[in-house]
Short mmCIF file of C-alpha atoms and ligand atoms in Angstrom, two decimals:
data_model
loop_
_atom_site.label_atom_id
_atom_site.label_comp_id
_atom_site.label_asym_id
_atom_site.label_seq_id
_atom_site.Cartn_x
_atom_site.Cartn_y
_atom_site.Cartn_z
CA MET A 1 9.10 1.16 -27.81
CA ARG A 2 8.60 -1.43 -25.13
CA ILE A 3 8.36 -0.30 -21.50
CA LEU A 4 8.26 -2.48 -18.40
CA HIS A 5 6.48 -0.51 -15.68
CA THR A 6 6.51 -1.43 -12.00
CA ALA A 7 6.03 0.54 -8.75
CA ASP A 8 5.48 0.38 -5.00
CA TRP A 9 8.08 -2.17 -4.03
CA HIS A 10 8.03 -0.97 -0.41
CA LEU A 11 11.29 -2.75 0.39
CA GLY A 12 11.57 -3.42 4.13
CA LYS A 13 7.79 -3.51 4.62
CA TYR A 14 6.30 -5.43 7.53
CA LEU A 15 2.93 -7.13 7.19
CA HIS A 16 1.69 -6.95 10.79
CA HIS A 17 4.87 -8.21 12.52
CA ALA A 18 6.24 -10.25 9.64
CA SER A 19 9.16 -8.82 7.66
CA MET A 20 8.46 -9.12 3.93
CA LEU A 21 12.11 -8.74 2.91
CA GLU A 22 12.59 -12.40 1.93
CA GLU A 23 9.30 -12.37 0.02
CA GLN A 24 10.43 -9.21 -1.74
CA ALA A 25 13.76 -10.77 -2.73
CA TYR A 26 11.84 -13.75 -4.13
CA ALA A 27 9.39 -11.51 -6.03
CA LEU A 28 12.32 -9.53 -7.48
CA GLU A 29 13.85 -12.77 -8.81
CA GLU A 30 10.51 -13.30 -10.57
CA PHE A 31 10.75 -9.71 -11.79
CA PHE A 32 14.21 -10.39 -13.28
CA ARG A 33 12.84 -13.43 -15.11
CA ILE A 34 10.08 -11.21 -16.56
CA VAL A 35 12.66 -8.58 -17.58
CA GLU A 36 14.72 -11.22 -19.32
CA HIS A 37 11.75 -12.71 -21.11
CA ALA A 38 10.01 -9.45 -22.08
CA ASN A 39 13.25 -7.74 -23.06
CA PRO A 40 11.92 -4.16 -22.73
CA ASP A 41 13.76 -1.10 -24.07
CA VAL A 42 13.33 0.73 -20.77
CA LEU A 43 12.28 -0.02 -17.21
CA ILE A 44 10.23 2.30 -14.99
CA ILE A 45 9.99 2.10 -11.19
CA ALA A 46 7.33 4.66 -10.23
CA GLY A 47 8.08 5.36 -6.58
CA ASP A 48 7.82 3.91 -3.08
CA ILE A 49 11.04 1.98 -3.54
CA PHE A 50 11.35 1.69 0.23
CA ASP A 51 8.62 1.46 2.81
CA ARG A 52 10.20 4.05 5.07
CA SER A 53 12.10 7.26 4.59
CA LEU A 54 14.85 5.69 6.75
CA PRO A 55 15.04 2.25 5.15
CA CYS A 56 16.51 -0.69 7.09
CA ALA A 57 19.97 -1.98 6.10
CA GLY A 58 18.51 -5.17 4.56
CA SER A 59 16.24 -3.25 2.20
CA VAL A 60 19.05 -0.91 1.09
CA LYS A 61 21.23 -3.96 0.41
CA LEU A 62 18.49 -5.59 -1.66
CA PHE A 63 17.89 -2.44 -3.71
CA ASN A 64 21.63 -2.06 -4.26
CA GLU A 65 21.78 -5.63 -5.62
CA VAL A 66 18.79 -5.01 -7.89
CA ILE A 67 20.06 -1.82 -9.51
CA THR A 68 23.56 -3.28 -9.83
CA ARG A 69 22.15 -6.29 -11.70
CA LEU A 70 19.97 -4.05 -13.87
CA ALA A 71 22.95 -1.87 -14.84
CA ARG A 72 25.46 -4.72 -15.24
CA ASP A 73 23.38 -7.54 -16.80
CA PHE A 74 20.37 -5.79 -18.32
CA ARG A 75 22.13 -2.73 -19.75
CA LYS A 76 18.94 -0.86 -20.62
CA PRO A 77 17.84 2.49 -19.20
CA VAL A 78 16.05 2.39 -15.85
CA LEU A 79 13.90 5.35 -14.76
CA ILE A 80 13.26 5.70 -11.04
CA ILE A 81 11.27 8.30 -9.09
CA SER A 82 10.61 8.69 -5.36
CA GLY A 83 7.21 7.97 -3.79
CA ASN A 84 5.54 9.43 -0.73
CA HIS A 85 7.16 6.74 1.46
CA ASP A 86 10.67 7.55 0.25
CA SER A 87 13.00 10.25 1.45
CA PRO A 88 13.61 12.35 -1.72
CA GLU A 89 17.18 13.24 -0.75
CA ARG A 90 18.17 9.71 0.22
CA ILE A 91 16.71 8.31 -3.02
CA ASP A 92 18.94 10.82 -4.83
CA TYR A 93 22.07 9.30 -3.26
CA GLY A 94 24.58 8.62 -6.04
CA ALA A 95 22.06 9.71 -8.70
CA HIS A 96 24.64 11.45 -10.85
CA ILE A 97 26.97 8.45 -10.95
CA PHE A 98 24.04 6.05 -11.50
CA GLY A 99 22.94 8.22 -14.44
CA ILE A 100 26.21 7.42 -16.20
CA SER A 101 25.24 3.74 -15.99
CA GLY A 102 21.77 4.42 -17.40
CA ILE A 103 19.97 4.36 -14.02
CA HIS A 104 18.13 7.69 -13.98
CA VAL A 105 16.90 8.64 -10.53
CA ARG A 106 14.70 11.60 -9.51
CA GLY A 107 14.21 11.76 -5.76
CA ALA A 108 13.73 15.44 -4.91
CA TYR A 109 11.59 17.72 -7.07
CA CYS A 110 13.69 20.03 -9.18
CA PRO A 111 12.05 22.38 -11.74
CA ARG A 112 15.18 22.26 -13.91
CA ALA A 113 15.30 18.45 -14.28
CA GLU A 114 15.72 17.57 -17.94
CA ILE A 115 13.67 15.17 -20.01
CA ILE A 116 15.09 11.72 -20.64
CA SER A 117 14.82 11.02 -24.38
CA LEU A 118 15.16 7.51 -25.78
CA GLU A 119 15.01 6.43 -29.37
CA ASP A 120 13.61 3.52 -31.31
CA ARG A 121 13.15 2.96 -35.05
CA ALA A 122 10.14 5.31 -35.14
CA GLY A 123 12.05 8.15 -33.48
CA LYS A 124 12.18 9.73 -30.06
CA VAL A 125 10.15 9.05 -26.93
CA ASP A 126 10.39 11.70 -24.20
CA PHE A 127 10.12 10.66 -20.56
CA ILE A 128 9.21 13.26 -17.93
CA LEU A 129 10.16 12.02 -14.50
CA MET A 130 8.04 13.58 -11.79
CA PRO A 131 9.04 12.45 -8.30
CA TYR A 132 6.40 12.52 -5.57
CA LEU A 133 5.26 16.15 -5.34
CA GLU A 134 4.68 17.63 -1.92
CA PRO A 135 2.62 20.79 -2.66
CA ALA A 136 4.61 22.94 -0.17
CA VAL A 137 7.90 21.92 -1.81
CA VAL A 138 6.60 22.66 -5.33
CA ARG A 139 5.20 26.01 -4.12
CA GLN A 140 8.57 26.99 -2.73
CA ARG A 141 10.72 25.69 -5.62
CA LEU A 142 8.52 27.27 -8.30
CA ASP A 143 8.01 30.35 -6.13
CA SER A 144 4.35 30.06 -6.97
CA PRO A 145 1.83 30.85 -4.18
CA ASP A 146 -0.96 29.37 -6.33
CA VAL A 147 0.31 25.86 -5.65
CA GLN A 148 -1.88 24.82 -2.71
CA CYS A 149 -2.83 21.20 -3.39
CA HIS A 150 -1.72 18.09 -5.27
CA GLN A 151 -3.74 19.08 -8.34
CA THR A 152 -2.11 22.50 -8.71
CA ALA A 153 1.33 21.05 -7.82
CA MET A 154 1.17 18.44 -10.60
CA HIS A 155 -0.33 20.91 -13.08
CA SER A 156 2.33 23.56 -12.40
CA ALA A 157 5.20 21.06 -12.41
CA LEU A 158 4.10 19.55 -15.74
CA ALA A 159 3.47 22.99 -17.27
CA ARG A 160 7.25 23.61 -17.07
CA PHE A 161 7.66 21.09 -19.88
CA SER A 162 6.08 22.86 -22.81
CA PRO A 163 4.53 20.42 -25.29
CA ARG A 164 6.85 19.64 -28.15
CA LYS A 165 5.96 18.41 -31.56
CA ASN A 166 6.92 14.93 -30.43
CA LEU A 167 3.75 12.87 -30.13
CA ARG A 168 5.36 10.27 -27.96
CA ARG A 169 5.68 11.59 -24.43
CA VAL A 170 5.55 9.48 -21.27
CA ALA A 171 4.96 10.87 -17.75
CA VAL A 172 6.24 8.99 -14.71
CA ALA A 173 4.53 10.12 -11.49
CA HIS A 174 3.61 9.10 -7.97
CA ALA A 175 0.16 10.50 -7.25
CA PHE A 176 -3.46 9.70 -6.47
CA VAL A 177 -5.31 10.14 -9.75
CA SER A 178 -9.09 10.64 -9.31
CA GLY A 179 -11.10 7.53 -9.99
CA GLY A 180 -8.42 5.12 -8.78
CA ILE A 181 -9.33 2.41 -6.23
CA GLU A 182 -7.46 2.53 -2.91
CA SER A 183 -6.13 -0.26 -0.66
CA GLU A 184 -5.33 -0.25 3.06
CA SER A 185 -1.55 -0.31 2.66
CA GLU A 186 -1.30 3.10 0.99
CA ARG A 187 -0.48 6.00 3.26
CA PRO A 188 -2.86 8.94 2.57
CA LEU A 189 -1.08 11.84 0.88
CA THR A 190 -2.83 14.50 2.94
CA VAL A 191 -4.65 14.78 6.22
CA GLY A 192 -7.80 16.62 5.20
CA GLY A 193 -8.04 18.45 1.90
CA SER A 194 -7.85 16.77 -1.45
CA SER A 195 -4.90 14.61 -2.38
CA GLN A 196 -6.22 13.83 -5.83
CA VAL A 197 -5.03 14.81 -9.27
CA MET A 198 -7.43 14.83 -12.21
CA ALA A 199 -6.57 12.36 -14.97
CA ASP A 200 -6.84 15.08 -17.62
CA THR A 201 -3.82 16.84 -16.04
CA PHE A 202 -1.88 14.23 -18.02
CA ALA A 203 -3.60 14.99 -21.34
CA GLY A 204 -1.01 15.01 -24.09
CA PHE A 205 0.96 12.07 -22.69
CA CYS A 206 0.71 8.86 -24.64
CA TYR A 207 1.43 6.83 -21.49
CA VAL A 208 1.36 7.76 -17.79
CA ALA A 209 3.34 5.35 -15.59
CA LEU A 210 1.91 5.75 -12.11
CA GLY A 211 2.82 4.67 -8.62
CA HIS A 212 0.93 5.02 -5.31
CA LEU A 213 -2.22 2.87 -5.60
CA HIS A 214 -1.41 -0.78 -4.92
CA ARG A 215 -4.04 -2.40 -7.11
CA PRO A 216 -2.92 -2.70 -10.75
CA GLN A 217 -5.43 -0.55 -12.64
CA CYS A 218 -6.05 1.96 -15.38
CA VAL A 219 -7.68 5.29 -14.56
CA ALA A 220 -9.83 7.20 -17.07
CA ARG A 221 -8.05 5.66 -20.06
CA GLU A 222 -5.96 2.57 -20.67
CA ALA A 223 -2.75 4.57 -20.96
CA VAL A 224 -3.04 6.14 -17.47
CA ARG A 225 -1.97 3.19 -15.39
CA TYR A 226 -0.93 2.04 -11.94
CA ALA A 227 1.40 -0.94 -12.16
CA GLY A 228 0.42 -1.87 -8.59
CA SER A 229 2.65 -3.06 -5.76
CA LEU A 230 5.22 -5.85 -5.85
CA LEU A 231 3.29 -7.91 -3.29
CA LYS A 232 0.04 -7.86 -1.34
CA TYR A 233 0.81 -5.53 1.55
CA SER A 234 -2.48 -5.77 3.48
CA PHE A 235 -5.34 -8.23 3.85
CA SER A 236 -7.52 -5.75 1.95
CA GLU A 237 -5.44 -6.79 -1.08
CA ALA A 238 -6.15 -10.54 -0.71
CA ASP A 239 -8.13 -10.52 -3.98
CA HIS A 240 -5.55 -8.51 -5.96
CA LYS A 241 -3.62 -10.07 -8.82
CA LYS A 242 -0.26 -8.34 -8.62
CA SER A 243 1.53 -7.73 -11.89
CA VAL A 244 3.97 -5.58 -13.80
CA SER A 245 2.81 -3.72 -16.90
CA LEU A 246 4.39 -4.32 -20.27
CA VAL A 247 3.59 -1.38 -22.53
CA GLU A 248 4.20 -1.21 -26.23
CA ILE A 249 4.11 2.28 -27.77
CA ASP A 250 3.74 2.27 -31.53
CA ALA A 251 5.08 4.85 -34.00
CA GLU A 252 1.94 7.01 -33.61
CA GLY A 253 2.07 6.95 -29.81
CA LYS A 254 -0.72 4.41 -29.34
CA CYS A 255 -0.26 2.14 -26.32
CA PHE A 256 -0.89 -1.56 -25.85
CA VAL A 257 -0.75 -2.71 -22.25
CA GLU A 258 -0.28 -6.24 -20.99
CA ALA A 259 -0.32 -7.14 -17.28
CA ILE A 260 2.28 -9.82 -16.53
CA PRO A 261 1.42 -11.66 -13.28
CA LEU A 262 3.91 -11.52 -10.42
CA ALA A 263 3.86 -14.74 -8.44
CA ALA A 264 4.53 -14.49 -4.68
CA ARG A 265 6.25 -17.22 -2.70
CA ARG A 266 3.61 -16.93 0.01
CA ASP A 267 0.12 -15.69 -0.69
CA VAL A 268 -1.76 -13.28 1.58
CA ARG A 269 -5.25 -14.63 2.16
CA ILE A 270 -8.32 -14.58 4.39
CA VAL A 271 -9.75 -17.84 5.77
CA THR A 272 -13.27 -17.83 7.20
CA GLY A 273 -14.93 -20.48 9.37
CA HIS A 274 -15.73 -21.86 12.80
CA PHE A 275 -12.76 -22.52 15.07
CA ASP A 276 -13.21 -26.33 15.25
CA GLU A 277 -13.70 -26.58 11.51
CA LEU A 278 -10.51 -24.58 10.88
CA LEU A 279 -8.48 -26.78 13.24
CA ARG A 280 -9.39 -29.77 11.06
CA HIS A 281 -8.45 -27.85 7.90
CA THR A 282 -5.44 -29.09 5.94
CA PRO A 283 -4.14 -26.48 3.52
CA PRO A 284 -2.40 -27.86 0.41
CA PRO A 285 1.40 -28.05 1.01
CA ALA A 286 2.09 -25.11 -1.33
CA ALA A 287 -0.30 -22.90 0.66
CA LYS A 288 0.80 -24.00 4.14
CA GLU A 289 3.19 -21.06 4.59
CA ASP A 290 0.77 -18.39 3.32
CA TYR A 291 0.15 -15.29 5.41
CA VAL A 292 -3.31 -15.74 6.80
CA MET A 293 -6.00 -13.72 8.49
CA VAL A 294 -8.65 -15.90 10.12
CA GLU A 295 -12.23 -14.66 10.34
CA LEU A 296 -13.94 -16.62 13.09
CA LYS A 297 -17.67 -17.22 12.95
CA ASP A 298 -17.81 -18.41 16.57
CA ASP A 299 -19.68 -16.47 19.25
CA GLY A 300 -18.30 -17.67 22.56
CA PRO A 301 -14.84 -17.19 24.08
CA ILE A 302 -12.01 -19.38 22.73
CA LEU A 303 -8.95 -20.15 24.79
CA ASP A 304 -5.55 -19.75 23.17
CA ALA A 305 -7.02 -19.35 19.67
CA VAL A 306 -3.83 -17.96 18.10
CA SER A 307 -1.40 -20.72 19.08
CA ARG A 308 -3.90 -23.48 18.31
CA LEU A 309 -4.70 -22.05 14.88
CA ARG A 310 -0.97 -21.59 14.20
CA GLU A 311 -0.62 -25.39 14.17
CA VAL A 312 -2.69 -25.28 10.97
CA PHE A 313 -1.65 -21.84 9.70
CA PRO A 314 1.96 -21.23 10.85
CA ASN A 315 1.92 -17.70 9.38
CA LEU A 316 -1.33 -16.63 10.96
CA LEU A 317 -1.07 -12.85 11.42
CA GLN A 318 -4.52 -11.74 12.52
CA ILE A 319 -7.80 -13.06 13.89
CA GLN A 320 -11.11 -11.27 13.52
CA ARG A 321 -14.53 -12.12 14.87
CA ILE A 322 -17.05 -11.59 12.14
CA ARG A 323 -19.90 -11.05 14.64
CA THR A 324 -17.98 -8.51 16.74
CA GLN A 325 -16.80 -6.77 13.60
CA ARG A 326 -20.30 -6.20 12.28
CA GLY A 327 -21.64 -5.35 15.73
CA SER A 328 -25.17 -4.09 16.17
CA GLY A 329 -25.77 -0.77 14.48
CA SER A 330 -26.81 0.85 17.76
CA MET A 331 -23.45 0.04 19.44
CA THR A 332 -21.55 2.16 16.96
CA ASP A 333 -23.81 5.16 17.16
CA SER A 334 -22.02 7.35 19.67
CA ARG A 335 -24.95 9.71 20.24
CA LYS A 336 -27.22 6.82 21.18
CA ILE A 337 -24.50 5.43 23.46
CA ALA A 338 -24.19 8.75 25.27
CA LEU A 339 -27.90 8.69 26.04
CA ARG A 340 -27.87 5.21 27.57
CA SER A 341 -27.49 4.47 31.27
CA GLU A 342 -24.49 2.50 32.53
CA LYS A 343 -26.73 -0.47 33.17
CA GLU A 344 -28.09 -0.41 29.61
CA LEU A 345 -24.60 -0.12 28.20
CA PHE A 346 -23.39 -3.07 30.25
CA GLU A 347 -26.40 -5.16 29.20
CA ALA A 348 -25.65 -4.43 25.54
CA PHE A 349 -21.94 -5.22 26.06
CA TRP A 350 -22.81 -8.52 27.81
CA LYS A 351 -25.10 -9.51 24.96
CA GLU A 352 -22.41 -8.63 22.42
CA VAL A 353 -19.80 -10.81 24.14
CA GLN A 354 -21.90 -13.63 25.60
CA GLY A 355 -24.78 -13.68 23.16
CA THR A 356 -27.35 -13.86 26.01
CA ASP A 357 -29.21 -11.41 28.24
CA LEU A 358 -28.11 -10.79 31.84
CA ASN A 359 -29.94 -13.10 34.24
CA ARG A 360 -31.38 -11.79 37.50
CA GLU A 361 -28.33 -12.72 39.59
CA GLU A 362 -25.85 -11.19 37.12
CA SER A 363 -27.97 -8.09 36.94
CA ARG A 364 -27.95 -7.75 40.76
CA LEU A 365 -24.19 -8.32 40.84
CA PHE A 366 -23.65 -5.55 38.30
CA GLU A 367 -25.80 -3.15 40.31
CA SER A 368 -23.94 -3.80 43.54
CA CYS A 369 -20.54 -3.36 41.78
CA ALA A 370 -21.73 -0.16 40.10
CA THR A 371 -23.00 1.24 43.40
CA ALA A 372 -19.73 0.38 45.17
CA GLN A 373 -17.76 2.00 42.35
CA GLU A 374 -19.90 5.12 42.48
CA LEU A 375 -19.43 5.42 46.26
CA GLU A 376 -15.66 5.07 45.81
CA ILE A 377 -15.56 7.78 43.13
CA HIS A 378 -17.68 10.00 45.36
CA ALA A 379 -15.40 9.45 48.34
CA LYS A 380 -12.30 10.14 46.22
CA GLY A 381 -13.88 13.31 44.84
CA SER A 382 -14.65 14.72 48.29
CA ASP A 383 -11.14 13.73 49.51
CA GLU A 384 -9.57 15.69 46.65
CA ALA A 385 -11.88 18.64 47.35
CA THR A 386 -10.74 18.64 50.98
CA ALA A 387 -7.06 18.41 50.00
CA ASN A 388 -7.42 21.39 47.67
MN1 LIG B 1 2.91 2.81 -2.09
#
């Protein structure tokens, strides 16, 4: 059986202040070309369809067009689960009617959800669709106080499906499986505590189609796989090669995975250099519209850096100073900072920004300002004391 596995579309996502909706529509056209060419038996979308639980009208329209085309032109089963960015109930909208057209959606966790079974020449393949599991929801729906974290939630939810004789079982889930590599555009699943699920929780599945981590990757074994996101959704992903996963499951349940590259209309990349050097830079025409973060090597102040750099990089979204970023170790150590005098702190700040030490005149000026400020605070304090 041939499966095309994708995830983390994040429709309606903004990269800094730039809406990615047009880029997403372009990438989905690419996706349709891949679907047509690969001709899979089934398609999996493993969560984070939308970027927000209340998706914008444009992203709902785009998703509507996509599933309509899949049902009308592709006519193969599509398996969809919710991710942590999606609203489970909203993802379930129309699920029953969609199911009749072969679009199987699982938004909210339901212990009674049945297995989707598909057949090929070698027999049946069972698909267990596990939407994003919020431990508190699983605890309540299974009435099981033992469910306290993502690990126990996934374990308990999967345990409902007792292993059958069928060797060929596929799990579809949206989770953070231990050992996976994170990116900046993923929203953490918990604040404090562990959000991770051990890979061996999925033992017994011949393929695990995962969503959540945005870098395409396998975890623990080749058949436990994140398809990765549709596009690069942060500059931390500049080096990613986005793809969809084409998975072939043979008669014995052995998997063969191929990553099919997903080309973006505009790349997301980091450009490093000195300001003057970058102004003289001429990107190749195809890369002119890329989303760019500039890392400046310059030390001194630069006037109007953004608008001048935008003449070269029209889609410049962020500027970072490499020097300021790295800082001096002592500036980031809060305990050391607390022990320093105001004068010492200002001297360090001046050196950080200007790259030179305070001269005698600047030093005197600081002292007179600091004294004046102190007197003012003092005067204010005693005024307030009198008023009280
Ligand atoms: Mn995601």
